[in-house]
mmCIF file of C-alpha atoms in Angstrom:
data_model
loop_
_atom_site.group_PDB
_atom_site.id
_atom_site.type_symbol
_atom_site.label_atom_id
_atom_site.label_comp_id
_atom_site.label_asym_id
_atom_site.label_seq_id
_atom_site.Cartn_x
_atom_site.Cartn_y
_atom_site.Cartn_z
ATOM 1 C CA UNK A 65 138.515 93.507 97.505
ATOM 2 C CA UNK A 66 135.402 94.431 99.912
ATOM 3 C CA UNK A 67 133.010 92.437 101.704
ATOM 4 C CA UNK A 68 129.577 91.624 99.667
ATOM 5 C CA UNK A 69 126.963 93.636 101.340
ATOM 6 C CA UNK A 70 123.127 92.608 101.532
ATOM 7 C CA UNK A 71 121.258 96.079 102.000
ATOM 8 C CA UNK A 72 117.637 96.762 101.859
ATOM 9 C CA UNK A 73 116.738 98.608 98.905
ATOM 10 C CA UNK A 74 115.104 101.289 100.912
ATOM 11 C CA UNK A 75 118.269 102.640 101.774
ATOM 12 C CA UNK A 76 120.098 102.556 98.428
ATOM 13 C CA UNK A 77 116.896 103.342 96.154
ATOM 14 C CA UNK A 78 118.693 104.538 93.302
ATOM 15 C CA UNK A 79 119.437 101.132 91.887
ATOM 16 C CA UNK A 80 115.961 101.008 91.225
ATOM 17 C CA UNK A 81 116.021 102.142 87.796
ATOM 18 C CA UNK A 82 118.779 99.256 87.088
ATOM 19 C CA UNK A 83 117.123 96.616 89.067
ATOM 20 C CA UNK A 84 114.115 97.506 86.951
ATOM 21 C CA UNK A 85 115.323 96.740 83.939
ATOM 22 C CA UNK A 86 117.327 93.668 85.110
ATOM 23 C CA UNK A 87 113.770 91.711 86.377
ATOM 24 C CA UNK A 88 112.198 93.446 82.822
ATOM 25 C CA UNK A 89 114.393 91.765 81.113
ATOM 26 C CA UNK A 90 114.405 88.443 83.224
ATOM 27 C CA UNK A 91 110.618 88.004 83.678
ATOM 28 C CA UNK A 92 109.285 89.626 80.582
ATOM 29 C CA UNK A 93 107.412 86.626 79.645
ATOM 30 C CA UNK A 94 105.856 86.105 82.645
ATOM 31 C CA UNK A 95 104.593 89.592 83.185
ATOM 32 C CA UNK A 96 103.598 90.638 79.343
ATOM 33 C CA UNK A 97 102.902 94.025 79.772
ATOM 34 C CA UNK A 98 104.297 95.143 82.366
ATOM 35 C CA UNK A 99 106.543 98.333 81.224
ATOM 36 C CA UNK A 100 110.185 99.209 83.073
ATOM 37 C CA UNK A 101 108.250 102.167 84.234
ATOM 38 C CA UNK A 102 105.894 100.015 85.901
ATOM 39 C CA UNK A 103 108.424 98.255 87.457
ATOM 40 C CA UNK A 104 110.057 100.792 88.768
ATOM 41 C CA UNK A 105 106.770 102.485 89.868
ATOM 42 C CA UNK A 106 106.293 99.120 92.043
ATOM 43 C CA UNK A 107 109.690 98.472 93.762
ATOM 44 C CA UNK A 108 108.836 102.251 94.910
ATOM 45 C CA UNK A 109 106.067 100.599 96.548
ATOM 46 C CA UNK A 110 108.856 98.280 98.703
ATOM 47 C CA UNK A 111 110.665 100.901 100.144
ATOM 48 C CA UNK A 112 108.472 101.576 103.772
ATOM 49 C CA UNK A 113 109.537 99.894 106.991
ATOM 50 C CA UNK A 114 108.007 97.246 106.670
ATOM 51 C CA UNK A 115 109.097 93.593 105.544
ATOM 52 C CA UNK A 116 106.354 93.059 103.671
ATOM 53 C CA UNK A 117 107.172 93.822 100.842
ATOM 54 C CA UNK A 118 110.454 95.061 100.951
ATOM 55 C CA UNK A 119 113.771 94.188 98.594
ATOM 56 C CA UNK A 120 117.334 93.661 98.949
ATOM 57 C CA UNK A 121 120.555 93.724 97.064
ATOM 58 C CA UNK A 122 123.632 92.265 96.749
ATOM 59 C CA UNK A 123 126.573 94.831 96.727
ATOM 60 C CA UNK A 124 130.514 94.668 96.350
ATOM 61 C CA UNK A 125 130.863 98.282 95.317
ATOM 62 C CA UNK A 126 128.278 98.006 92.604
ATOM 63 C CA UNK A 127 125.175 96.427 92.043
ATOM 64 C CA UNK A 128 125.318 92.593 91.874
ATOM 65 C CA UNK A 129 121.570 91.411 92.383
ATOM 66 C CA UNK A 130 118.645 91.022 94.541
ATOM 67 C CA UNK A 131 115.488 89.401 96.023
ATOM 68 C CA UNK A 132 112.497 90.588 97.761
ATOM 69 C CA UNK A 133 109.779 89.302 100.424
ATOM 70 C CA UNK A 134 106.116 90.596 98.894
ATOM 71 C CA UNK A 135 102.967 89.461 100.173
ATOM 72 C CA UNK A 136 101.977 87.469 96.908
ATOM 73 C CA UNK A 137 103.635 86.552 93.719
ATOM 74 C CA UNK A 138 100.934 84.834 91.634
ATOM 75 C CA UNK A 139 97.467 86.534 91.385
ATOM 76 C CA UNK A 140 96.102 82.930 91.044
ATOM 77 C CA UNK A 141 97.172 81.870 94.589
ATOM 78 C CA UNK A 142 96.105 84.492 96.990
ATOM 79 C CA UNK A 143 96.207 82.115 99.902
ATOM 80 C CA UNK A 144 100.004 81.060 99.522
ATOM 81 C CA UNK A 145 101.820 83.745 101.371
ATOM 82 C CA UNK A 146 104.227 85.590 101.650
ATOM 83 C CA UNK A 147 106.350 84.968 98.880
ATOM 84 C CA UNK A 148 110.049 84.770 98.100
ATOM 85 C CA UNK A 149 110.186 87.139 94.595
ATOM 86 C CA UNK A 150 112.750 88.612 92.242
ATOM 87 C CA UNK A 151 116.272 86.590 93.103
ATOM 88 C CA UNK A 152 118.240 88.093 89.996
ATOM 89 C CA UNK A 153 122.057 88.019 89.822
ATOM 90 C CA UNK A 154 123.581 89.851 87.132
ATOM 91 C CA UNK A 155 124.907 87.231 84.530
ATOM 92 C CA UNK A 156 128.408 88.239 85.444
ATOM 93 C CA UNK A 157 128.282 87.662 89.122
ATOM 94 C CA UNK A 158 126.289 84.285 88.716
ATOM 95 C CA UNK A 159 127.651 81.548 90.306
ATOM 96 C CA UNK A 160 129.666 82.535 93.265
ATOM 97 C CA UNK A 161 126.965 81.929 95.593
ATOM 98 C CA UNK A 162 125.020 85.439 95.704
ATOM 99 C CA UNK A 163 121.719 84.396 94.768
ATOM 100 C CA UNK A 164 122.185 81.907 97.665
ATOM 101 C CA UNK A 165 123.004 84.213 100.162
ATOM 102 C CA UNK A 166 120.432 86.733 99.048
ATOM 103 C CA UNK A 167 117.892 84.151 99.703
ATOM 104 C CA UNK A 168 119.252 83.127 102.793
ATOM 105 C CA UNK A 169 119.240 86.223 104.146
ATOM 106 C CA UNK A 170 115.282 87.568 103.024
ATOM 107 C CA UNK A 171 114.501 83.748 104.793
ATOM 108 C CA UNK A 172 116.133 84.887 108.292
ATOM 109 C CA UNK A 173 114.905 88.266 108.032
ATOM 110 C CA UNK A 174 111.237 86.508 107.862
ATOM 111 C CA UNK A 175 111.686 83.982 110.296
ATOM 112 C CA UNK A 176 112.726 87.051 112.579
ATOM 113 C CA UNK A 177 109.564 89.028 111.860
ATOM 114 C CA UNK A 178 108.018 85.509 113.016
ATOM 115 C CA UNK A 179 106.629 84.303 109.846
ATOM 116 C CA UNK A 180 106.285 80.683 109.625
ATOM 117 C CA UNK A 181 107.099 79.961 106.265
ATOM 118 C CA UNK A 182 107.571 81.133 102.638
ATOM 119 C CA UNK A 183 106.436 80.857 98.859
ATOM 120 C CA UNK A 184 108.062 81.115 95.487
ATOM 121 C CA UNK A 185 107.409 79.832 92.095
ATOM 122 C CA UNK A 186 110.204 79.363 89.525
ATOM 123 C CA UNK A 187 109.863 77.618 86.173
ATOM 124 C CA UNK A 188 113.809 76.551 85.976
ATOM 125 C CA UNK A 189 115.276 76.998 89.245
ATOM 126 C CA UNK A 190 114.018 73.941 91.736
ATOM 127 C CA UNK A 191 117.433 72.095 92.621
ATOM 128 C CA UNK A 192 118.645 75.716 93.191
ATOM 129 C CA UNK A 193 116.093 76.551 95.752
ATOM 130 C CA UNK A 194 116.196 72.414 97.066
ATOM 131 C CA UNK A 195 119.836 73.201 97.978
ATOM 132 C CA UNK A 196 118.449 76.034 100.343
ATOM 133 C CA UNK A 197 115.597 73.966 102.143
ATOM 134 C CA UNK A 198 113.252 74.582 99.835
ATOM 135 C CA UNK A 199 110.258 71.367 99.022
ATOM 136 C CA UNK A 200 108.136 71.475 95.851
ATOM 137 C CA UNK A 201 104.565 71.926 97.075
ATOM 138 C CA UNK A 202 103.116 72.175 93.323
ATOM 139 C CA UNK A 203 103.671 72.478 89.634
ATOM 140 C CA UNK A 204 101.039 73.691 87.518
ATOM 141 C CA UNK A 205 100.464 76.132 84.811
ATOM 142 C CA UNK A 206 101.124 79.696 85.380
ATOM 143 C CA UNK A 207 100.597 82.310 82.131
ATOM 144 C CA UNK A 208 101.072 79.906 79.596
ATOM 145 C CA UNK A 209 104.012 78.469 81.254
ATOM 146 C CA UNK A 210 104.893 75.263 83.794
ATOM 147 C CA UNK A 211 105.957 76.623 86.961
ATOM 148 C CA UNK A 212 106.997 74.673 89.939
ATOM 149 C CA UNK A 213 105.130 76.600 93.525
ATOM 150 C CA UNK A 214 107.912 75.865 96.596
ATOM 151 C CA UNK A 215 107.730 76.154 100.111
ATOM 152 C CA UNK A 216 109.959 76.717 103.041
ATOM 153 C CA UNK A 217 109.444 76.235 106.550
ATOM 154 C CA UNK A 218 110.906 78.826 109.127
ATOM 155 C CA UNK A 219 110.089 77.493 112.198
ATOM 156 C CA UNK A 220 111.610 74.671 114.286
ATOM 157 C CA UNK A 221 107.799 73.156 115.379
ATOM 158 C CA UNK A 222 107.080 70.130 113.486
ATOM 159 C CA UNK A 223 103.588 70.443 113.313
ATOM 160 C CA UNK A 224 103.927 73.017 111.024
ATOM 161 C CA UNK A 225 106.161 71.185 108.860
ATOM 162 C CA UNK A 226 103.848 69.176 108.117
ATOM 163 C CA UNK A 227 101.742 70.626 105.124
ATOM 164 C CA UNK A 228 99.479 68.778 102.487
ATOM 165 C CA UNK A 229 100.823 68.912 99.114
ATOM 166 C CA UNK A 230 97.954 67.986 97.248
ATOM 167 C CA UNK A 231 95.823 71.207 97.628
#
Protein backbone atom coordinates (compact mmCIF):
# COMPACT_ATOMS: atom_id res chain seq x y z
CA UNK A 1 0.00 0.00 0.00
CA UNK A 2 1.60 3.63 -0.76
CA UNK A 3 2.46 6.42 1.34
CA UNK A 4 -0.49 9.20 1.79
CA UNK A 5 0.67 12.15 -0.12
CA UNK A 6 -0.27 15.91 0.78
CA UNK A 7 0.11 17.82 -2.68
CA UNK A 8 -0.89 21.27 -3.51
CA UNK A 9 -3.74 21.35 -5.71
CA UNK A 10 -1.92 23.44 -8.20
CA UNK A 11 -0.11 20.60 -9.33
CA UNK A 12 -2.85 17.96 -9.56
CA UNK A 13 -5.77 20.44 -10.71
CA UNK A 14 -7.89 17.95 -12.16
CA UNK A 15 -9.46 16.88 -8.91
CA UNK A 16 -11.01 20.06 -8.99
CA UNK A 17 -14.15 19.09 -10.50
CA UNK A 18 -14.45 16.26 -7.62
CA UNK A 19 -13.30 18.39 -4.83
CA UNK A 20 -16.01 20.73 -6.07
CA UNK A 21 -18.67 18.77 -5.60
CA UNK A 22 -17.39 17.17 -2.35
CA UNK A 23 -17.34 20.94 -0.39
CA UNK A 24 -20.95 21.51 -2.58
CA UNK A 25 -22.21 18.95 -1.02
CA UNK A 26 -20.58 19.52 2.52
CA UNK A 27 -21.19 23.29 2.87
CA UNK A 28 -24.31 23.75 0.86
CA UNK A 29 -26.05 25.33 3.66
CA UNK A 30 -23.65 27.62 4.46
CA UNK A 31 -23.04 28.97 1.01
CA UNK A 32 -26.86 28.91 -0.50
CA UNK A 33 -26.23 29.67 -3.84
CA UNK A 34 -23.24 29.00 -4.60
CA UNK A 35 -23.37 26.52 -7.82
CA UNK A 36 -20.54 23.49 -8.34
CA UNK A 37 -19.58 25.65 -11.22
CA UNK A 38 -18.86 28.37 -8.98
CA UNK A 39 -16.92 26.35 -6.96
CA UNK A 40 -14.93 25.11 -9.27
CA UNK A 41 -14.54 28.56 -10.95
CA UNK A 42 -12.98 29.61 -7.38
CA UNK A 43 -10.52 26.79 -6.42
CA UNK A 44 -9.19 27.89 -10.07
CA UNK A 45 -8.55 31.01 -8.34
CA UNK A 46 -6.03 28.90 -5.70
CA UNK A 47 -3.86 27.52 -8.07
CA UNK A 48 -0.88 30.59 -8.41
CA UNK A 49 2.28 30.42 -6.33
CA UNK A 50 1.26 31.82 -3.80
CA UNK A 51 0.03 30.50 -0.26
CA UNK A 52 -2.55 32.65 -0.04
CA UNK A 53 -4.95 31.11 -1.09
CA UNK A 54 -3.84 27.97 -2.19
CA UNK A 55 -5.34 24.15 -1.46
CA UNK A 56 -4.13 20.81 -0.77
CA UNK A 57 -5.09 17.21 -0.93
CA UNK A 58 -4.76 14.16 0.60
CA UNK A 59 -3.71 11.31 -1.84
CA UNK A 60 -3.06 7.41 -1.58
CA UNK A 61 -3.52 6.78 -5.27
CA UNK A 62 -6.83 8.56 -5.40
CA UNK A 63 -8.37 11.41 -4.01
CA UNK A 64 -8.95 11.25 -0.22
CA UNK A 65 -9.58 15.01 0.88
CA UNK A 66 -8.32 18.40 1.40
CA UNK A 67 -7.92 21.84 3.06
CA UNK A 68 -6.90 25.18 1.97
CA UNK A 69 -5.21 28.51 3.45
CA UNK A 70 -7.48 31.63 1.86
CA UNK A 71 -7.21 35.02 3.01
CA UNK A 72 -10.83 35.12 4.58
CA UNK A 73 -13.57 32.68 5.19
CA UNK A 74 -16.47 34.75 6.56
CA UNK A 75 -17.41 38.02 4.72
CA UNK A 76 -18.53 39.27 8.21
CA UNK A 77 -14.98 39.18 9.70
CA UNK A 78 -12.64 40.82 7.33
CA UNK A 79 -10.11 41.51 10.02
CA UNK A 80 -9.61 37.75 11.17
CA UNK A 81 -7.04 36.47 8.78
CA UNK A 82 -5.93 34.21 7.07
CA UNK A 83 -8.10 31.44 7.45
CA UNK A 84 -7.91 27.66 7.69
CA UNK A 85 -10.94 26.59 4.95
CA UNK A 86 -12.35 23.49 3.31
CA UNK A 87 -10.85 20.33 5.55
CA UNK A 88 -13.13 17.61 3.78
CA UNK A 89 -12.31 13.88 3.97
CA UNK A 90 -14.27 11.69 1.90
CA UNK A 91 -16.73 9.74 4.26
CA UNK A 92 -14.82 6.60 3.49
CA UNK A 93 -11.40 7.69 4.47
CA UNK A 94 -12.71 9.53 7.71
CA UNK A 95 -11.16 8.65 10.66
CA UNK A 96 -7.68 7.48 10.09
CA UNK A 97 -6.23 10.70 10.85
CA UNK A 98 -6.21 12.59 7.31
CA UNK A 99 -8.09 15.53 8.12
CA UNK A 100 -5.49 15.86 10.93
CA UNK A 101 -2.61 15.71 8.96
CA UNK A 102 -4.05 17.89 6.23
CA UNK A 103 -4.40 20.53 8.78
CA UNK A 104 -1.20 20.03 10.20
CA UNK A 105 0.46 20.38 7.28
CA UNK A 106 -1.49 23.90 5.67
CA UNK A 107 -0.45 25.14 9.63
CA UNK A 108 3.46 24.48 8.96
CA UNK A 109 3.29 25.58 5.53
CA UNK A 110 1.96 29.08 7.12
CA UNK A 111 4.11 29.31 9.92
CA UNK A 112 6.93 28.89 7.17
CA UNK A 113 5.66 31.74 5.01
CA UNK A 114 5.94 33.55 8.58
CA UNK A 115 2.40 34.06 9.36
CA UNK A 116 1.66 34.36 12.92
CA UNK A 117 -1.43 32.69 13.29
CA UNK A 118 -4.64 31.27 11.73
CA UNK A 119 -8.59 31.37 11.53
CA UNK A 120 -11.36 28.91 10.95
CA UNK A 121 -14.94 28.65 11.82
CA UNK A 122 -16.72 25.28 12.10
CA UNK A 123 -20.23 24.74 13.43
CA UNK A 124 -19.52 20.89 14.62
CA UNK A 125 -15.95 20.33 14.60
CA UNK A 126 -14.26 22.22 17.87
CA UNK A 127 -12.74 19.17 19.93
CA UNK A 128 -11.44 18.13 16.44
CA UNK A 129 -9.56 21.26 15.81
CA UNK A 130 -8.76 21.53 20.07
CA UNK A 131 -6.85 18.26 19.53
CA UNK A 132 -4.60 20.20 16.93
CA UNK A 133 -3.87 23.44 19.08
CA UNK A 134 -6.62 25.09 18.12
CA UNK A 135 -8.57 27.78 21.11
CA UNK A 136 -12.14 28.99 20.57
CA UNK A 137 -11.85 32.76 20.13
CA UNK A 138 -15.79 33.16 19.40
CA UNK A 139 -19.15 31.65 18.70
CA UNK A 140 -21.72 33.63 17.16
CA UNK A 141 -24.17 33.45 14.41
CA UNK A 142 -23.03 32.95 10.96
CA UNK A 143 -25.96 32.58 7.98
CA UNK A 144 -28.56 31.47 10.09
CA UNK A 145 -26.37 29.08 11.82
CA UNK A 146 -24.09 28.92 15.32
CA UNK A 147 -20.62 28.72 14.37
CA UNK A 148 -17.72 28.51 16.68
CA UNK A 149 -14.55 31.25 15.11
CA UNK A 150 -10.97 29.38 16.29
CA UNK A 151 -7.61 30.48 16.39
CA UNK A 152 -4.16 29.10 16.25
CA UNK A 153 -0.99 30.52 17.11
CA UNK A 154 2.17 29.78 14.88
CA UNK A 155 4.74 31.38 16.52
CA UNK A 156 6.80 30.48 19.62
CA UNK A 157 6.67 34.46 21.10
CA UNK A 158 4.31 34.67 23.87
CA UNK A 159 3.27 37.99 23.41
CA UNK A 160 1.47 37.04 20.60
CA UNK A 161 -0.23 34.33 22.26
CA UNK A 162 -1.79 36.37 24.09
CA UNK A 163 -5.03 37.61 22.23
CA UNK A 164 -8.37 39.11 23.68
CA UNK A 165 -11.23 36.92 23.21
CA UNK A 166 -13.88 39.20 23.82
CA UNK A 167 -13.69 41.34 20.58
Amino acid sequence: MSLIQILNLRDQSHHIPQLAAWHHHEWLALNPGRSIDHRIEYMQSYLSDDLVPSTFIAKQGILMGSAAIIENDMDTRPELTPWLASVFVAPEFRNRGIGGRLVKHVMQQAKYAGIDALYLFTPDRVSFYQKLGWRIFKQEEYRGHLVTIMRVVLSHDREKNNFNNND
